[in-house]
PDB file of C-alpha atoms and ligand atoms in Angstrom:
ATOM      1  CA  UNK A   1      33.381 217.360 171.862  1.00 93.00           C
ATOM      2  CA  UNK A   2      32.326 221.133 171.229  1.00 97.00           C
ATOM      3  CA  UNK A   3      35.140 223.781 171.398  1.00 97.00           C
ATOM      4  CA  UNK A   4      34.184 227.399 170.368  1.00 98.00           C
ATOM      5  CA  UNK A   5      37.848 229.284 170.291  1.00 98.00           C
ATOM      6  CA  UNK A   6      37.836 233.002 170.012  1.00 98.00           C
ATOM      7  CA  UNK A   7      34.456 233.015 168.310  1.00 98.00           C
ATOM      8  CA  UNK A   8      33.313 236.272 166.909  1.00 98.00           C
ATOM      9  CA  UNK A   9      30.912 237.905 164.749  1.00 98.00           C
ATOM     10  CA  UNK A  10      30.507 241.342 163.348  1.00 98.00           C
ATOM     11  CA  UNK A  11      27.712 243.324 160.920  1.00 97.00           C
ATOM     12  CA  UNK A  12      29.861 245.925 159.957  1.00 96.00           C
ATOM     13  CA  UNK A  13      30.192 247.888 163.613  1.00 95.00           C
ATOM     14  CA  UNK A  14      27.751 245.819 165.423  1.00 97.00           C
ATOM     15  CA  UNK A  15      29.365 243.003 167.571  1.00 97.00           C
ATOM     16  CA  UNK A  16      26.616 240.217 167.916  1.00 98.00           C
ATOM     17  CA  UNK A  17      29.193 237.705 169.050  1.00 98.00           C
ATOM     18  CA  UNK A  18      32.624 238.962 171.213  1.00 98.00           C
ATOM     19  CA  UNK A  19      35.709 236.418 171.726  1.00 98.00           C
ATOM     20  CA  UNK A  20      33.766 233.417 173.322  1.00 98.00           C
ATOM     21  CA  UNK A  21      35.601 230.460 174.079  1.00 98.00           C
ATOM     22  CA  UNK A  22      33.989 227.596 176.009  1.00 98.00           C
ATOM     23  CA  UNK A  23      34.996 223.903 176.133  1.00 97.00           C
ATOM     24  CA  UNK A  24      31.546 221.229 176.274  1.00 95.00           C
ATOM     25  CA  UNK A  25      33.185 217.806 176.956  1.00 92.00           C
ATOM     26  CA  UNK A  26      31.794 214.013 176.629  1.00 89.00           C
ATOM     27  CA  UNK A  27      28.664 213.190 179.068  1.00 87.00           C
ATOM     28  CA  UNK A  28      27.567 217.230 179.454  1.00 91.00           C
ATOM     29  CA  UNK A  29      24.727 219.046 178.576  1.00 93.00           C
ATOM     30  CA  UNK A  30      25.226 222.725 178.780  1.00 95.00           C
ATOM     31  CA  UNK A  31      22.633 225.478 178.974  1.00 96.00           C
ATOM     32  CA  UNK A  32      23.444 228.065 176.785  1.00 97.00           C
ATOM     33  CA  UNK A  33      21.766 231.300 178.406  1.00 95.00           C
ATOM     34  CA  UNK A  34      21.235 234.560 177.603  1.00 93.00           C
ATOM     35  CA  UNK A  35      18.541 237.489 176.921  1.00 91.00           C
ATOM     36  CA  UNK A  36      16.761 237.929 173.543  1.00 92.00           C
ATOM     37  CA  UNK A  37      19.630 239.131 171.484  1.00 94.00           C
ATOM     38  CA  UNK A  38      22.536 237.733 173.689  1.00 96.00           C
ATOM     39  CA  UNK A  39      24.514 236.230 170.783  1.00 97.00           C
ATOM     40  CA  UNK A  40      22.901 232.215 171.300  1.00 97.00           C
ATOM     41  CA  UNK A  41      21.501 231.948 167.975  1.00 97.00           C
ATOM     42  CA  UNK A  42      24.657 233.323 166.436  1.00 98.00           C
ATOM     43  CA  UNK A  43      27.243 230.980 168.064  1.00 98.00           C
ATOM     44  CA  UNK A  44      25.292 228.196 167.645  1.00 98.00           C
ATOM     45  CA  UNK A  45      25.353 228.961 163.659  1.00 97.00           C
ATOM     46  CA  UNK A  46      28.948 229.174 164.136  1.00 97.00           C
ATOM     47  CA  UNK A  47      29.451 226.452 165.818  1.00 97.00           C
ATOM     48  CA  UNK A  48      27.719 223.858 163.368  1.00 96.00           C
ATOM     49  CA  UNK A  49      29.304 225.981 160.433  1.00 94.00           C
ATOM     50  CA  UNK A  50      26.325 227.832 159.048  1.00 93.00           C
ATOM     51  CA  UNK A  51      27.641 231.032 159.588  1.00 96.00           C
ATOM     52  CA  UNK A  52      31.588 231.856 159.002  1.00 97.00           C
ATOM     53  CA  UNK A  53      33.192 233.367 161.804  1.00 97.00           C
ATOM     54  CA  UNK A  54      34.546 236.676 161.539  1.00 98.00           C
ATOM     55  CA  UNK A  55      37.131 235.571 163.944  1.00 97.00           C
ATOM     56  CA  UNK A  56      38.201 232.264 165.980  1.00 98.00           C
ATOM     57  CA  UNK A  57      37.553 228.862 164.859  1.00 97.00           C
ATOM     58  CA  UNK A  58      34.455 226.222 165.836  1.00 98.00           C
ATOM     59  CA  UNK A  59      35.292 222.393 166.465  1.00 98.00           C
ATOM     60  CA  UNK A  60      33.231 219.445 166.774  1.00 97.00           C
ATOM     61  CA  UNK A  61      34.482 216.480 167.975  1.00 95.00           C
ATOM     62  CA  UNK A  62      37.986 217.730 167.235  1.00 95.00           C
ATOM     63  CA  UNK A  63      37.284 218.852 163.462  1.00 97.00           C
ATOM     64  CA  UNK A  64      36.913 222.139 162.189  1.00 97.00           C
ATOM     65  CA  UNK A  65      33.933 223.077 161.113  1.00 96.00           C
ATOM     66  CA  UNK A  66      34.786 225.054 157.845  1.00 93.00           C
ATOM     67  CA  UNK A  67      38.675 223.142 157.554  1.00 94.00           C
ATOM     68  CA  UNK A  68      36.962 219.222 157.836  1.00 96.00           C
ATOM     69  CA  UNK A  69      33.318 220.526 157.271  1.00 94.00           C
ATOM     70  CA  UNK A  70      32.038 217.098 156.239  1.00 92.00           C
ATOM     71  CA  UNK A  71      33.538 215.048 159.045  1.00 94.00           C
ATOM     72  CA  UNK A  72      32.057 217.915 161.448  1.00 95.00           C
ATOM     73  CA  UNK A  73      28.772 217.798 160.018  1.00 92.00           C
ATOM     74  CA  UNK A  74      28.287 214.366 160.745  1.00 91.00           C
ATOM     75  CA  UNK A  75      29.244 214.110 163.741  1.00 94.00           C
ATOM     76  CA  UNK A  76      26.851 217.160 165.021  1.00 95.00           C
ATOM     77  CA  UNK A  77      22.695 217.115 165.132  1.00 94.00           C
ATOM     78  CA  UNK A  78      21.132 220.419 165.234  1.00 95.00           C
ATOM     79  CA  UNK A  79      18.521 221.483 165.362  1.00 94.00           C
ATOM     80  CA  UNK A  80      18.282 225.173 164.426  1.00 92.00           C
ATOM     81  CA  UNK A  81      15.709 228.348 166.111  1.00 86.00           C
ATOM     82  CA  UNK A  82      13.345 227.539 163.301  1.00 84.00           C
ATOM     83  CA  UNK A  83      13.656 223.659 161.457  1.00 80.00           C
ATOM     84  CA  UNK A  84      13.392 223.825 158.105  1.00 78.00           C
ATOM     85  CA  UNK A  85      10.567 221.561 158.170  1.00 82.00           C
ATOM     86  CA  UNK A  86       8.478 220.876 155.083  1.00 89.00           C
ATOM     87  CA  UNK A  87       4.701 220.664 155.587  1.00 91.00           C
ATOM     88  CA  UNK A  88       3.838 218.995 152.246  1.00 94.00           C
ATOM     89  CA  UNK A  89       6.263 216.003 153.487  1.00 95.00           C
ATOM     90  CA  UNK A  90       5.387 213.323 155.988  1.00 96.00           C
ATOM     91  CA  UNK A  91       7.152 212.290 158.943  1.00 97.00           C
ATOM     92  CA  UNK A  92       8.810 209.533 157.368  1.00 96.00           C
ATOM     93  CA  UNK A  93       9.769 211.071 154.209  1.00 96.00           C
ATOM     94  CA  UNK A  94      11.182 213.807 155.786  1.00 96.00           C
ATOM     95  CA  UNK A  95      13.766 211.710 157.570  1.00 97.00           C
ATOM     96  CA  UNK A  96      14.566 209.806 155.128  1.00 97.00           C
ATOM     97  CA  UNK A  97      15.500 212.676 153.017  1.00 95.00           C
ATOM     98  CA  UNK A  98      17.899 214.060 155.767  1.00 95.00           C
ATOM     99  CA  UNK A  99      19.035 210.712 156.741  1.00 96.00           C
ATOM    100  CA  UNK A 100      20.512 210.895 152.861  1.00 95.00           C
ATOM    101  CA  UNK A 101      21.785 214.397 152.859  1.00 91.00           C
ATOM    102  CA  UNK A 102      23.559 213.795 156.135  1.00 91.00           C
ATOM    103  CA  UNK A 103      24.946 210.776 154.569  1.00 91.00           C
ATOM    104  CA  UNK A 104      23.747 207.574 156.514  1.00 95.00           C
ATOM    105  CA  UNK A 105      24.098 205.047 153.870  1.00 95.00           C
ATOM    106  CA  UNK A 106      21.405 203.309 151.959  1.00 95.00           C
ATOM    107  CA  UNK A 107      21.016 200.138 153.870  1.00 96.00           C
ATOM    108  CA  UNK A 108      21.462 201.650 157.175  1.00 96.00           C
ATOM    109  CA  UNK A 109      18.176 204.541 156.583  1.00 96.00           C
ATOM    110  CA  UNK A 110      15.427 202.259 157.285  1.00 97.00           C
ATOM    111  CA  UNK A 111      16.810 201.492 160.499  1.00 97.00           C
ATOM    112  CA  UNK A 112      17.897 205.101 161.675  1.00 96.00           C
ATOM    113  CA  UNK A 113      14.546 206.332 160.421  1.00 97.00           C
ATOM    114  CA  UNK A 114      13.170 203.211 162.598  1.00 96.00           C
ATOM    115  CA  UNK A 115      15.260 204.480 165.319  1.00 93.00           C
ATOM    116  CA  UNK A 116      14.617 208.207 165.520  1.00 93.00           C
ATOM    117  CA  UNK A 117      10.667 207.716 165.395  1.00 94.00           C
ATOM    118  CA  UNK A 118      10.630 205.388 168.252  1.00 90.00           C
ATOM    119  CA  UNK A 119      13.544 207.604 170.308  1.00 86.00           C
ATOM    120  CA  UNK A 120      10.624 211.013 169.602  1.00 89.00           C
ATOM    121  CA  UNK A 121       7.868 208.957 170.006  1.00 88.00           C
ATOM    122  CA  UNK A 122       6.463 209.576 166.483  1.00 94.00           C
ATOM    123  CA  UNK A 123       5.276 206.216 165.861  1.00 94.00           C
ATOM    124  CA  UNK A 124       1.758 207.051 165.668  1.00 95.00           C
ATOM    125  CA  UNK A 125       2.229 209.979 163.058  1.00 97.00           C
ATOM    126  CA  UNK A 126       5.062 209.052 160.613  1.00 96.00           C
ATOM    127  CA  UNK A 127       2.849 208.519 157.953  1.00 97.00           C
ATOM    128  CA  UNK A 128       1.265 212.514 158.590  1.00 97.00           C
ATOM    129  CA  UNK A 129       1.812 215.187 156.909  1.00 96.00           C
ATOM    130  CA  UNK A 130       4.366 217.569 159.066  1.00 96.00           C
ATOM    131  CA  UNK A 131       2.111 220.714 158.061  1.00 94.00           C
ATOM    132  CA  UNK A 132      -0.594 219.015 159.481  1.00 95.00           C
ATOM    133  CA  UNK A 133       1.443 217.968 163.229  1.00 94.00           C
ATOM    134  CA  UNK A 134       1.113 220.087 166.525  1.00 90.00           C
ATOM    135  CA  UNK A 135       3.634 222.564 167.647  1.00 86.00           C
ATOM    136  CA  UNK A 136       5.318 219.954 169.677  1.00 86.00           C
ATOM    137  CA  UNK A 137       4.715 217.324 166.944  1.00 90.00           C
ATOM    138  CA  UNK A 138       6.817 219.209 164.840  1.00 91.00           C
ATOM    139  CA  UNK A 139       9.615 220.079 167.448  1.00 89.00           C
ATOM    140  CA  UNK A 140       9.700 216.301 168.267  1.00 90.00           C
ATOM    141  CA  UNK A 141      10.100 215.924 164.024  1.00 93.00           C
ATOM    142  CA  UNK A 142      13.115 218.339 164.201  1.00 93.00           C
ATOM    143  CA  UNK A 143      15.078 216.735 166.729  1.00 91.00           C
ATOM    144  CA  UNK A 144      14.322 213.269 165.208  1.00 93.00           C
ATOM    145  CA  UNK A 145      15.664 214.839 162.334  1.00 94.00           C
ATOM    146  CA  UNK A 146      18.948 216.049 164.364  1.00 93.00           C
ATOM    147  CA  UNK A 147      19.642 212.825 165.427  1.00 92.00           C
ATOM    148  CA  UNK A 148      18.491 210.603 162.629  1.00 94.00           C
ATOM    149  CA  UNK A 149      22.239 210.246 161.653  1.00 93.00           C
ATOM    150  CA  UNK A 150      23.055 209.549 165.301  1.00 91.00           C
ATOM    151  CA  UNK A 151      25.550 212.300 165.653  1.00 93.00           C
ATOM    152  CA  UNK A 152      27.695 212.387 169.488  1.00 92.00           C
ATOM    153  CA  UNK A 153      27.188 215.883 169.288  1.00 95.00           C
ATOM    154  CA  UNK A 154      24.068 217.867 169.249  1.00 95.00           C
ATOM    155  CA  UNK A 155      22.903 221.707 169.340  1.00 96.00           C
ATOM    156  CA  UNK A 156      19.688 222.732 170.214  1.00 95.00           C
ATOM    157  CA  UNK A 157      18.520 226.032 169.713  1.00 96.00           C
ATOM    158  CA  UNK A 158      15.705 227.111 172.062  1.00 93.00           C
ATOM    159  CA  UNK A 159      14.175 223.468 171.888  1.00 91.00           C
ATOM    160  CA  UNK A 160      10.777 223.752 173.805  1.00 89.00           C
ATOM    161  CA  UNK A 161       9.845 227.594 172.657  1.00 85.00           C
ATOM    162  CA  UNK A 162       6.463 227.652 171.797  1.00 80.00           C
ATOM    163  CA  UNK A 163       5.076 224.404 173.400  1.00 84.00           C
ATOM    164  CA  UNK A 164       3.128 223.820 176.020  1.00 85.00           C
ATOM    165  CA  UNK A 165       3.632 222.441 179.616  1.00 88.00           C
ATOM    166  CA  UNK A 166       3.232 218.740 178.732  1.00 86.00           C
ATOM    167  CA  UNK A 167       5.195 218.936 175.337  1.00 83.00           C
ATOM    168  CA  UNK A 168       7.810 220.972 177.352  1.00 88.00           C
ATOM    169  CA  UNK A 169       8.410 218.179 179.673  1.00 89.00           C
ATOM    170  CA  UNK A 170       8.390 215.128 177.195  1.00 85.00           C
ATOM    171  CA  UNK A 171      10.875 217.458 174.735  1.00 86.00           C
ATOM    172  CA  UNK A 172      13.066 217.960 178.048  1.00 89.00           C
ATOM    173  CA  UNK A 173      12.856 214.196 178.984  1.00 87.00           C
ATOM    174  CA  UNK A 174      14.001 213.322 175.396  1.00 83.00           C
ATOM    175  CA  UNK A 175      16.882 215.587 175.745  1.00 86.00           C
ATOM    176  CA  UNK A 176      17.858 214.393 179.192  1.00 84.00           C
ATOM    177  CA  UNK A 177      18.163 211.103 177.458  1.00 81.00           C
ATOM    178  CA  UNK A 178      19.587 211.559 174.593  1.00 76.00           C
ATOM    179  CA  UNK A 179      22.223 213.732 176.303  1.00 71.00           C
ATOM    180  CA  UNK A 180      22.952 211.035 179.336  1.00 62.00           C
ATOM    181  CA  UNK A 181      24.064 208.279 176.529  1.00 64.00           C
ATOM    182  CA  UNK A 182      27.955 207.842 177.271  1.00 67.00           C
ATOM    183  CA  UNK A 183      29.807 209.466 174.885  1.00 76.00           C
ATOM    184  CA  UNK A 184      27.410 212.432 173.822  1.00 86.00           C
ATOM    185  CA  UNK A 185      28.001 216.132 174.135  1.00 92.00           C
ATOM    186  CA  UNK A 186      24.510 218.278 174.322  1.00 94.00           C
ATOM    187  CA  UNK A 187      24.381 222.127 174.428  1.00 96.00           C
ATOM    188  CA  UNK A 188      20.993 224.039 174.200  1.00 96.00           C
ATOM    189  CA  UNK A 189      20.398 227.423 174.112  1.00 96.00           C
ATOM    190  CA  UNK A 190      17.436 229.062 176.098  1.00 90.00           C
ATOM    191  CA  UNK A 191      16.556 231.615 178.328  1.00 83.00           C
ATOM    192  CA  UNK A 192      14.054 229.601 180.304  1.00 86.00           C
ATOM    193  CA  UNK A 193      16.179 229.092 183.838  1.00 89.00           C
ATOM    194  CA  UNK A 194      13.604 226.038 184.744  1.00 88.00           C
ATOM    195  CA  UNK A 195      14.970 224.300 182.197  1.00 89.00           C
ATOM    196  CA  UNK A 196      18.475 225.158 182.334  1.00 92.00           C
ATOM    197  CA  UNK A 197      18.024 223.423 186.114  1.00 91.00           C
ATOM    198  CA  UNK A 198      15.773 220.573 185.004  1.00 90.00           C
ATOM    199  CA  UNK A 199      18.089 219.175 182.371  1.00 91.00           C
ATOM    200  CA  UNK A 200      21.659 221.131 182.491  1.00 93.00           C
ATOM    201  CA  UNK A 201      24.846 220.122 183.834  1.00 92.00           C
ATOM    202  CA  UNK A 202      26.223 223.343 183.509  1.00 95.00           C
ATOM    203  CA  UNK A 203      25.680 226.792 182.711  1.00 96.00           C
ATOM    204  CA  UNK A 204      27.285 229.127 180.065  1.00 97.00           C
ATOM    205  CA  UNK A 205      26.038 232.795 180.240  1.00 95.00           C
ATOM    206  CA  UNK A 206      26.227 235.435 177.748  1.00 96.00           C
ATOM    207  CA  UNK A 207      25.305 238.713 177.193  1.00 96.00           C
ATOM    208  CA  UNK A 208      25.918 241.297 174.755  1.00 96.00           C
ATOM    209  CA  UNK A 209      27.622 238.525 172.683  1.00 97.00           C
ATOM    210  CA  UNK A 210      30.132 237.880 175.863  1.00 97.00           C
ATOM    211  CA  UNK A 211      30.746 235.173 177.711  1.00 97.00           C
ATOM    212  CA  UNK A 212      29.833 236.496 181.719  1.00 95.00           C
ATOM    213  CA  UNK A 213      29.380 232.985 182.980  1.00 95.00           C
ATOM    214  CA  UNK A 214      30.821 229.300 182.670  1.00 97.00           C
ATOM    215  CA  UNK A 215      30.113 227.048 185.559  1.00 96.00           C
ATOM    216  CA  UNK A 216      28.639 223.736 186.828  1.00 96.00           C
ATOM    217  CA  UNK A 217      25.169 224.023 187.570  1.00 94.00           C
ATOM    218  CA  UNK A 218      25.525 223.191 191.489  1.00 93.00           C
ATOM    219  CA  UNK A 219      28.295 225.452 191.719  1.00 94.00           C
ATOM    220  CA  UNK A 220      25.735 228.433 190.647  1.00 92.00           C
ATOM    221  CA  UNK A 221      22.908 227.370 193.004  1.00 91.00           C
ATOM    222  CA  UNK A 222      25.089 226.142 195.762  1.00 90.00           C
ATOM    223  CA  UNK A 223      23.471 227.366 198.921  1.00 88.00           C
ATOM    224  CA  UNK A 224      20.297 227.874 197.869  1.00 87.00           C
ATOM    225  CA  UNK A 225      21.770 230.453 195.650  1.00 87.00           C
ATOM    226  CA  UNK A 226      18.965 231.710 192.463  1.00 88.00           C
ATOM    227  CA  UNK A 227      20.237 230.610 188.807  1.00 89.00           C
ATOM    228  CA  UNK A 228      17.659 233.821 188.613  1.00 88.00           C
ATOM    229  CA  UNK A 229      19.578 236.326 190.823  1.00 88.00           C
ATOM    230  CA  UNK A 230      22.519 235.143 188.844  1.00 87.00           C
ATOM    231  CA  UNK A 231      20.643 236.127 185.603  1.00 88.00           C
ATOM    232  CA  UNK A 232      19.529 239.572 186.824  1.00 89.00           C
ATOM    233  CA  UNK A 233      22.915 240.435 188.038  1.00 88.00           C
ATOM    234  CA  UNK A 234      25.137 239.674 185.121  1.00 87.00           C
ATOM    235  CA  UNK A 235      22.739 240.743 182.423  1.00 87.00           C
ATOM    236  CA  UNK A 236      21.722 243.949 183.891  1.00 85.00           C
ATOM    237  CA  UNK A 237      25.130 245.084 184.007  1.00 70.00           C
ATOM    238  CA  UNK A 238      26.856 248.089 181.483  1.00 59.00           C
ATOM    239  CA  UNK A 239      29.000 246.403 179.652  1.00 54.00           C
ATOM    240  CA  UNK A 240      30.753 249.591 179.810  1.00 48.00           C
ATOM    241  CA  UNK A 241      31.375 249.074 183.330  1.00 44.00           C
ATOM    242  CA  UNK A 242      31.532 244.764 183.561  1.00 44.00           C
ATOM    243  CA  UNK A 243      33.616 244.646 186.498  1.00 47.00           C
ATOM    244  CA  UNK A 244      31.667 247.110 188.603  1.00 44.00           C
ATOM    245  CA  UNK A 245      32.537 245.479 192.180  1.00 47.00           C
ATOM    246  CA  UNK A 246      29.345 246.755 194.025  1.00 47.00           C
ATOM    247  CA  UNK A 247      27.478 244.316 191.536  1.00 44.00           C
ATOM    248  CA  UNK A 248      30.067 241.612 191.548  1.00 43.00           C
ATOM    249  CA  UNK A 249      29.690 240.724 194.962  1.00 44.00           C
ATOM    250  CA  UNK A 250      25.870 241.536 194.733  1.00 40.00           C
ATOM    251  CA  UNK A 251      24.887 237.636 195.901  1.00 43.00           C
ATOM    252  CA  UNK A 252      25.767 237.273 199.446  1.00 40.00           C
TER     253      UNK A 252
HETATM  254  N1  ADP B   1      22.353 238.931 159.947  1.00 85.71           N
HETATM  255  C1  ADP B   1      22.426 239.838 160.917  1.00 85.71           C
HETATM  256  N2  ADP B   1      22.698 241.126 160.666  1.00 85.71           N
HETATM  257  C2  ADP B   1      22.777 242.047 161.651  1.00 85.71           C
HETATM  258  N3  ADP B   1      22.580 241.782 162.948  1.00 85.71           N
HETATM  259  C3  ADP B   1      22.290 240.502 163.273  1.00 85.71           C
HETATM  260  C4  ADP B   1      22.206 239.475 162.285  1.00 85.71           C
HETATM  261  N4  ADP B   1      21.914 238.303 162.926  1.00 85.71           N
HETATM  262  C5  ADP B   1      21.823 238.599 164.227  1.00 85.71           C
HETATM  263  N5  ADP B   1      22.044 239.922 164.437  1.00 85.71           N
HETATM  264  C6  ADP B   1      22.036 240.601 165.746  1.00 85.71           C
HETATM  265  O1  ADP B   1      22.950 239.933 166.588  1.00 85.71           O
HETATM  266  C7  ADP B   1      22.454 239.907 167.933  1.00 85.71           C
HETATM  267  C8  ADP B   1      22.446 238.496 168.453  1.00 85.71           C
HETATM  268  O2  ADP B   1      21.398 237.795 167.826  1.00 85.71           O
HETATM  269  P1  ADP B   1      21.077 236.291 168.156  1.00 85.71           P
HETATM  270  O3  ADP B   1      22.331 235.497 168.038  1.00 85.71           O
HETATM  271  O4  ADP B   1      19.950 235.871 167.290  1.00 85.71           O
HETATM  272  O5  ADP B   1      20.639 236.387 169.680  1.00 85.71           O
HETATM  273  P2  ADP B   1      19.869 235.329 170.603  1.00 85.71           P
HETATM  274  O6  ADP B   1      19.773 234.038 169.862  1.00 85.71           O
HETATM  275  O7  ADP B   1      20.684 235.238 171.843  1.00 85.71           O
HETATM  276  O8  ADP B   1      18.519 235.918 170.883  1.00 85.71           O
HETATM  277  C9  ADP B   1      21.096 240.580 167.895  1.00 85.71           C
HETATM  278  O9  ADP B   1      21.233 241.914 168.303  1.00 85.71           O
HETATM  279  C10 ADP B   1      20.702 240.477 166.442  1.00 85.71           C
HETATM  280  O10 ADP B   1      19.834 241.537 166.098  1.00 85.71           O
HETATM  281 MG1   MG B   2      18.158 232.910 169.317  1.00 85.71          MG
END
């Protein structure tokens, strides 16, 4: 459903994103971890064709992203680091606007708009102004917004940073859902390891725009092993030195 091949990206010597390939089939939702800086943000722009590649290629249920961009875009929902929200809209303008430029035709808006309130719980504000909404108002606005056009596929970057304890949970909830429907492919990016265990299926690590990590979750903590310990080991290392085999077998 998501395929990054190769995926890289350069600013002129700088590489923010090195040769990551990863596979994100039908049914999972991956946790795409990393530090501050790791590369997430990046991919994920790749991935949903934001930002061009400077190498390898980015599909979505089987389409390239810049080669079939249209036919990619629709079948993706994401829901970027910061949503371009506007605060002068309300709720319900607001989806119906990107319910149009994603394409859902006429007749069928009222009832994805219907659909994606009552999925975020927004009921109660979708006449409100978004500048006026909480923090996790807002965040509940922008993934109604990523899934208005009810895509199979969604990325989600850093979903719940920012909100607080409750609106973390109902904002994880909503993602365990929407990602356990059938056919659907979810991959978020954060660096909270809570939630990576509370809603993940698997785990993707990167660091230093490489991939150091692709495995089921209960593969990682098997044995009471630390998704933490795992963390600290492979981010701390030099990537000068990335097979150092003191550190590699650090975990027993
Ligand atoms: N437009 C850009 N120009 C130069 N460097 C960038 C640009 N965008 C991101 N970077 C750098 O690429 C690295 C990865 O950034 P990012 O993908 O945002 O990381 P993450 O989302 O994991 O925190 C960072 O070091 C960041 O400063
Ligand atoms: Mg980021």
């Amino acid at each position: 459903m998501i395929e990054a091949r190769g995926l890289s990206k350069r600013y002129g010597d700088f590489v923010a994103v090195d040769d990551v390939t990863f596979k994100v089939g039908s049914g999972e939702v991956v946790g795409f971890l990393g530090p501050n800086g790791a590369g997430k943000t990046t991919t994920m722009r790749m991935l949903t064709g934001f930002l061009p590649p400077t190498d390898g290629t980015a599909l979505i249920a089987g389409h390239d992203v810049f080669g079939e961009a249209q036919a990619a875009r629709r079948a993706v929902g994401y829901l970027p680091e910061t949503p371009p929200l506007y605060p002068e809209m309300d709720v319900q303008g607001y989806l119906k606007y990107v319910a149009t430029i994603q394409d859902v035709p006429r007749s069928e808006r009222a009832p994805a708009i219907d659909r994606a309130v009552e999925r975020c719980g927004l009921g109660e504000v979708r006449r409100r102004l978004i500048g006026a909404l909480s923090k996790g108002f807002r965040q509940r606005v922008g993934l109604a917004g990523a899934i208005v056009h009810t895509p199979p596929v969604l990325i989600l970057d850093e979903p719940t940073v920012g909100l607080d304890p409750i609106q973390i949970q109902e904002i994880r909830s909503l993602i365990k859902e929407l990602g356990g429907v059938g056919d659907h492919a979810v991959i978020l990016s954060t660096h909270i390891l809570a939630e990576v265990e509370a809603i993940c299926d698997r785990v993707i690590l990167i660091h230093r725009g490489r991939k150091v990590e692709d495995a089921p979750l209960a593969d990682l903590t098997a044995g009471g092993r630390k998704l933490e310990e795992l963390f600290a080991r492979e981010t701390s290392r030099d990537v000068a030195a990335p097979e150092a085999p003191a550190q590699a077998e650090g975990s027993a």
